[in-house]
PDB file of N, CA and C in Angstrom:
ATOM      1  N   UNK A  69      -6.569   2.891  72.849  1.00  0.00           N
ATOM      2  CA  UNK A  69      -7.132   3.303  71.574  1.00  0.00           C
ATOM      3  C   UNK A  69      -8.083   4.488  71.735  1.00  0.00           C
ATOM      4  N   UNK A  70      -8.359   4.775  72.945  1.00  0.00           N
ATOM      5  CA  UNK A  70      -9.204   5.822  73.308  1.00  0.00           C
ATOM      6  C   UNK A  70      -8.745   7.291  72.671  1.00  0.00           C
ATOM      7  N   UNK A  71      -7.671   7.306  73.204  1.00  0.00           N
ATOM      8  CA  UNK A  71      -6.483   8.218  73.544  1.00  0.00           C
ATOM      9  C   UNK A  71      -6.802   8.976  71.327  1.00  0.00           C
ATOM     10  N   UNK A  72      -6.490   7.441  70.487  1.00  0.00           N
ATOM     11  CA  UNK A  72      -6.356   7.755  69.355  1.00  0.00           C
ATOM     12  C   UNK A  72      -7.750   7.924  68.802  1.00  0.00           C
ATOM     13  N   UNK A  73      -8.550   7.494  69.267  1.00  0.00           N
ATOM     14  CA  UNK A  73      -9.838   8.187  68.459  1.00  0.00           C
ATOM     15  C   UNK A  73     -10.009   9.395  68.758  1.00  0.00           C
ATOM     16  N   UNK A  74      -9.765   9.584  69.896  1.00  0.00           N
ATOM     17  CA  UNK A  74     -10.047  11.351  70.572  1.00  0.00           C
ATOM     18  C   UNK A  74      -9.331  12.199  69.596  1.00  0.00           C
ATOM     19  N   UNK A  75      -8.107  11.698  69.036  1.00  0.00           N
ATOM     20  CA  UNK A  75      -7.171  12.873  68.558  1.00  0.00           C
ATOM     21  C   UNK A  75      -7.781  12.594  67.286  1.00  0.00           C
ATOM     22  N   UNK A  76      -8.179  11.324  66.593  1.00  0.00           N
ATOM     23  CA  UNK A  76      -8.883  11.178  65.193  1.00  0.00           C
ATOM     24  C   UNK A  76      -9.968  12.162  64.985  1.00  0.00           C
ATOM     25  N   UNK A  77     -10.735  12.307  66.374  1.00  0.00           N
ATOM     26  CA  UNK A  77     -11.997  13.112  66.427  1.00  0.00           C
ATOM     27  C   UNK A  77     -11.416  14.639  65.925  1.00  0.00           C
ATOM     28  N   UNK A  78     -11.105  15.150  66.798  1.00  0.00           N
ATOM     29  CA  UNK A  78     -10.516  16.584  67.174  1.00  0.00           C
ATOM     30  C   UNK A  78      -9.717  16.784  65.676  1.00  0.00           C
ATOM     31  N   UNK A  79      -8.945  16.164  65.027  1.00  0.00           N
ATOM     32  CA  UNK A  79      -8.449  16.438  63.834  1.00  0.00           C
ATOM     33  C   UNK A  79      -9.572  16.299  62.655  1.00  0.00           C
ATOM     34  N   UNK A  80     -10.257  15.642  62.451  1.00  0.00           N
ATOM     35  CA  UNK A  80     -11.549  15.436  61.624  1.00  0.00           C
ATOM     36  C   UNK A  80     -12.095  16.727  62.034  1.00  0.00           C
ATOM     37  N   UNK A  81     -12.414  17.208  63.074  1.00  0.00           N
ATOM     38  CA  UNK A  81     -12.862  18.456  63.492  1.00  0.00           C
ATOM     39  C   UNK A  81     -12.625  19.900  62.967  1.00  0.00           C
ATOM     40  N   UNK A  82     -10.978  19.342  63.436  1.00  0.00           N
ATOM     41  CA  UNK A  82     -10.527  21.160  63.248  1.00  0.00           C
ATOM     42  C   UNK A  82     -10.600  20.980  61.446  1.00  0.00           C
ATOM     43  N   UNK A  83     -10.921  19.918  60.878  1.00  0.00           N
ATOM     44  CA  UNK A  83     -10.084  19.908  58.896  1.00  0.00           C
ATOM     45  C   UNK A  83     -11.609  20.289  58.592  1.00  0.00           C
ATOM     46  N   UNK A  84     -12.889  19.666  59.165  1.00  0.00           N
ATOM     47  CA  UNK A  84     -14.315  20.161  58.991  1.00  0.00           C
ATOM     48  C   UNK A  84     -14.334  21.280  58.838  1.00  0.00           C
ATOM     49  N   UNK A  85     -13.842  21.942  60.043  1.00  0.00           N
ATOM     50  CA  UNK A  85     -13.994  23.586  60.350  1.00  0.00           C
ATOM     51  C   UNK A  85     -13.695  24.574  59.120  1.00  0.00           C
ATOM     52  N   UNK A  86     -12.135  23.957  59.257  1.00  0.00           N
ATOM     53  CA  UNK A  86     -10.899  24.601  57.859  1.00  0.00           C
ATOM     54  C   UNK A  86     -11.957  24.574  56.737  1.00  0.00           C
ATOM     55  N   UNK A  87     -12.634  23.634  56.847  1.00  0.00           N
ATOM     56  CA  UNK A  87     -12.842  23.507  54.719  1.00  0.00           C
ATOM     57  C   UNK A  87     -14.412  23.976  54.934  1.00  0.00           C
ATOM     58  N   UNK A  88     -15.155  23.925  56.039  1.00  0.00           N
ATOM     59  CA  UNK A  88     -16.488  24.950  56.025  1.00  0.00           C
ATOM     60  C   UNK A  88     -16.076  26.481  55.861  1.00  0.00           C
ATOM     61  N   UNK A  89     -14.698  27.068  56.483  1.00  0.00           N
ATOM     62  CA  UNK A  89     -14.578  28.699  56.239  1.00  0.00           C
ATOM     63  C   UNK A  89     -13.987  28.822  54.903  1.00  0.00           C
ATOM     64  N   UNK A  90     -13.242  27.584  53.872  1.00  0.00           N
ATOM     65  CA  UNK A  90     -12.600  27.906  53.284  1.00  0.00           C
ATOM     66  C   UNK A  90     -14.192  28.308  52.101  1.00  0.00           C
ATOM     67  N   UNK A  91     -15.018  27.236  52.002  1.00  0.00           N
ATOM     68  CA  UNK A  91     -16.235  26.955  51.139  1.00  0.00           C
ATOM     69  C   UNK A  91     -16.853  28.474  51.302  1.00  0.00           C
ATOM     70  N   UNK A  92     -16.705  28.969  52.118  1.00  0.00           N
ATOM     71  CA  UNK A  92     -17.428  30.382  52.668  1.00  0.00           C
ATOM     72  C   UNK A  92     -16.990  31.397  51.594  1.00  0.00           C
ATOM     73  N   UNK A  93     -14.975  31.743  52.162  1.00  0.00           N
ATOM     74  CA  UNK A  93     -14.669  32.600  51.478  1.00  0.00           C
ATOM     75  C   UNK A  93     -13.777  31.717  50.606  1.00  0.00           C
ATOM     76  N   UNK A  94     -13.790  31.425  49.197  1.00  0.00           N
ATOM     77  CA  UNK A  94     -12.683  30.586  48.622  1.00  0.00           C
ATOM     78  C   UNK A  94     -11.317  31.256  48.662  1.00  0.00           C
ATOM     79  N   UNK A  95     -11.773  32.331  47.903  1.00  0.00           N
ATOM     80  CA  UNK A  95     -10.885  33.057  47.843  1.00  0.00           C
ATOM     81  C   UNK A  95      -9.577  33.500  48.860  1.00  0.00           C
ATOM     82  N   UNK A  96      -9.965  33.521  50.017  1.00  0.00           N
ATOM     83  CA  UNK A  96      -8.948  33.618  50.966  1.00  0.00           C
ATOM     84  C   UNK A  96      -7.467  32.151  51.068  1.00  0.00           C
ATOM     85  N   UNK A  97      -6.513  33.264  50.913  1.00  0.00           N
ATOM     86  CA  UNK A  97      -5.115  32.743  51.195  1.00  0.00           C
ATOM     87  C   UNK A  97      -4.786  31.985  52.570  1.00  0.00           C
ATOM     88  N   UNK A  98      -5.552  33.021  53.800  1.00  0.00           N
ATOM     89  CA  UNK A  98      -5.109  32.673  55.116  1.00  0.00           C
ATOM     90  C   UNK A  98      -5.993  31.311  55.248  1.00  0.00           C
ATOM     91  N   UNK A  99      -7.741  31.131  54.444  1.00  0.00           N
ATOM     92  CA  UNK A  99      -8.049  29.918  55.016  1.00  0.00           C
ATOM     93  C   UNK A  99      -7.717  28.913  54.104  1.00  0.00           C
ATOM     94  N   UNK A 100      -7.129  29.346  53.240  1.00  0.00           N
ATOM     95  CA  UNK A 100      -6.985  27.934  52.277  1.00  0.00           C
ATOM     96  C   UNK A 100      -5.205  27.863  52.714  1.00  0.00           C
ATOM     97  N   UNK A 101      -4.389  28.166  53.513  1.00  0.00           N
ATOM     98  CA  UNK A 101      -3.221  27.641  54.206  1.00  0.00           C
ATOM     99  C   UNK A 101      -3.741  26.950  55.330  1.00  0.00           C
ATOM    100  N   UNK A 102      -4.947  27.407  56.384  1.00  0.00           N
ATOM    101  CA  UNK A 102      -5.340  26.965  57.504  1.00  0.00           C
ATOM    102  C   UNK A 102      -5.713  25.306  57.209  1.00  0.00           C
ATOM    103  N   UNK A 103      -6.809  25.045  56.329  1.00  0.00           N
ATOM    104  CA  UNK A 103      -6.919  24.072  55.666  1.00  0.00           C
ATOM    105  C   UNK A 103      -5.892  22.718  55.203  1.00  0.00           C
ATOM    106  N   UNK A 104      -5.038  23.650  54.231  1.00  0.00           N
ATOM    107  CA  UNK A 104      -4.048  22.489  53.956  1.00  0.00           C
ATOM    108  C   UNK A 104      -3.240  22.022  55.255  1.00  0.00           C
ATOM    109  N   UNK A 105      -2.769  23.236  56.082  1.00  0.00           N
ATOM    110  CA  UNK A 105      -2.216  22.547  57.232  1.00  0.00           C
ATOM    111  C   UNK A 105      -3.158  21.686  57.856  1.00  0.00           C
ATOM    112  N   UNK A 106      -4.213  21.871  58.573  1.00  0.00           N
ATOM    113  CA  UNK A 106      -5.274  20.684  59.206  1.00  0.00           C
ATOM    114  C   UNK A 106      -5.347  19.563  58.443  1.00  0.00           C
ATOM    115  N   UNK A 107      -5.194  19.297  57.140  1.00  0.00           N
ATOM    116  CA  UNK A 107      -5.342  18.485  56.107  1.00  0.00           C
ATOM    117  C   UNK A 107      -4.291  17.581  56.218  1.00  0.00           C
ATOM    118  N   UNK A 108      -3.082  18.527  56.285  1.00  0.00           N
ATOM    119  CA  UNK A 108      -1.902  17.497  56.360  1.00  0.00           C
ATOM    120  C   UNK A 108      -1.474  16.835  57.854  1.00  0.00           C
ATOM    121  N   UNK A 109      -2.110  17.447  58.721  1.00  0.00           N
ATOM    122  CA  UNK A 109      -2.323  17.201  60.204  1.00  0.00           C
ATOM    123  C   UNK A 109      -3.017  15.587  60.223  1.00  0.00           C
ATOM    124  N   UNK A 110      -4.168  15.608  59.675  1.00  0.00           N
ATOM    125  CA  UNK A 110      -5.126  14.839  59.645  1.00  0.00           C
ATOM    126  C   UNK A 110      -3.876  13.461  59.009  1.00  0.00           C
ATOM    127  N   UNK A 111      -3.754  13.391  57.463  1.00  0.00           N
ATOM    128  CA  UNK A 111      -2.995  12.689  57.056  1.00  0.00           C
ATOM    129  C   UNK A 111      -1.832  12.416  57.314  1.00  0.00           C
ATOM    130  N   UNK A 112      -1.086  12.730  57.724  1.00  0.00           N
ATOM    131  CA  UNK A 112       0.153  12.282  58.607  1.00  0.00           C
ATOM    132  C   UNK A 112      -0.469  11.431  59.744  1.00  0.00           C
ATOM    133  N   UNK A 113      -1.060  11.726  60.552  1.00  0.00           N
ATOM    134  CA  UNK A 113      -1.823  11.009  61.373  1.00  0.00           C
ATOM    135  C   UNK A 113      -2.033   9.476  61.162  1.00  0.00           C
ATOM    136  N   UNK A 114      -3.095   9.850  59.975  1.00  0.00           N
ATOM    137  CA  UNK A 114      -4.309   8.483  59.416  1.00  0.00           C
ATOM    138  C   UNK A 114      -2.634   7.642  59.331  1.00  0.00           C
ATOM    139  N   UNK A 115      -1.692   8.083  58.513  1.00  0.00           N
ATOM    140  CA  UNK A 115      -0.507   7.011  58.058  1.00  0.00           C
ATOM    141  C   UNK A 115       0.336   6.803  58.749  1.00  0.00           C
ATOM    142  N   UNK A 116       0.194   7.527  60.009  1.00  0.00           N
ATOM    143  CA  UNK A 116       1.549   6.902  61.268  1.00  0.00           C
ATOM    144  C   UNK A 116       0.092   5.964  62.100  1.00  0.00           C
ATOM    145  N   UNK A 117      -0.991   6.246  61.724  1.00  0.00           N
ATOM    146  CA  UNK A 117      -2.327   4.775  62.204  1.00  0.00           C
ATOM    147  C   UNK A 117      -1.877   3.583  61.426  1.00  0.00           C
ATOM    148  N   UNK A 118      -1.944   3.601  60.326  1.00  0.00           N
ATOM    149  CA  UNK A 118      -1.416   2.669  59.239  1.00  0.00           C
ATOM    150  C   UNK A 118      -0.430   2.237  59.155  1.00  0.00           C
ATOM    151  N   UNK A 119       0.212   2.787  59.250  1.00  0.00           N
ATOM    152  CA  UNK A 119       1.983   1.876  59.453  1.00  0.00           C
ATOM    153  C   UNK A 119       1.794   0.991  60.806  1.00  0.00           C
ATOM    154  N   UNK A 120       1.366   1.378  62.226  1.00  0.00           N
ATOM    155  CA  UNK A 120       1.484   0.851  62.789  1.00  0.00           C
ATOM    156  C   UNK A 120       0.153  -0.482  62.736  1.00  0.00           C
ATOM    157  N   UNK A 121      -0.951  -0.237  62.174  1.00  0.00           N
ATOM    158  CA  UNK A 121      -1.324  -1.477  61.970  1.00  0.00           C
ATOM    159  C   UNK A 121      -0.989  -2.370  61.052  1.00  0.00           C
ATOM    160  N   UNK A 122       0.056  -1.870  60.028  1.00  0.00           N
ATOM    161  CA  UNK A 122       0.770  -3.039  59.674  1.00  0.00           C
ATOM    162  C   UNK A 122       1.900  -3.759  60.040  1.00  0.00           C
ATOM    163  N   UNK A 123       2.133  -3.188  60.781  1.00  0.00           N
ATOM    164  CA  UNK A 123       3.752  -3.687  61.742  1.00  0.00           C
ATOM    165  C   UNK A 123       3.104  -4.516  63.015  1.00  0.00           C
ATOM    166  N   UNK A 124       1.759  -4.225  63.204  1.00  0.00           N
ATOM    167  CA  UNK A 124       1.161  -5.093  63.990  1.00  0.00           C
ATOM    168  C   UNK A 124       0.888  -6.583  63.243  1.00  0.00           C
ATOM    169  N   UNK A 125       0.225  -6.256  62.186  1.00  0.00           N
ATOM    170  CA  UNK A 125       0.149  -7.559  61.146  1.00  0.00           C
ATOM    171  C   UNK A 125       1.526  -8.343  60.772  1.00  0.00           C
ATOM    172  N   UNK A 126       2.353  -7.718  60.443  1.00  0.00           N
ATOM    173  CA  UNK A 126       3.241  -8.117  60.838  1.00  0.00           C
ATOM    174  C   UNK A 126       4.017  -9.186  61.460  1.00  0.00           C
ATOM    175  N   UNK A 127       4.001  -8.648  62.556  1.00  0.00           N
ATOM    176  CA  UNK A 127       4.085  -9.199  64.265  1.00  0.00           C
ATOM    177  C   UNK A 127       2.946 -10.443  64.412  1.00  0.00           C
ATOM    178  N   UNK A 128       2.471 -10.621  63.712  1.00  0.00           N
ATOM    179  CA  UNK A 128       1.520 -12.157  63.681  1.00  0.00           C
ATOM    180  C   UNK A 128       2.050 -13.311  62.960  1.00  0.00           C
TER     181      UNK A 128
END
């Protein structure tokens, strides 16, 4: 589980980053794509976490 908080960290990270430059310049195209990609990075993630803790529940 180590392994997955590290990557939870580092993605919470880079989507922080994304949406502090986006708040900066709104207006920009390149950071508001940078953003949604980290965003959807992040969430794909959180729900391949979630599926598998329910397939663990599951399995009980």
């Amino acid at each position: 589980m180590d392994i997955n908080n590290q990557l939870l960290k580092e993605l919470l990270h880079k989507t922080d980053i994304a949406f502090q430059a986006l708040m900066e310049q709104p207006g920009s195209q390149e950071l508001q794509t940078a953003y949604d990609q980290s965003k959807q990075e992040l969430d794909c993630y959180v729900g391949k976490v979630r599926n598998q803790l329910q397939d663990r529940q599951r399995e009980r």
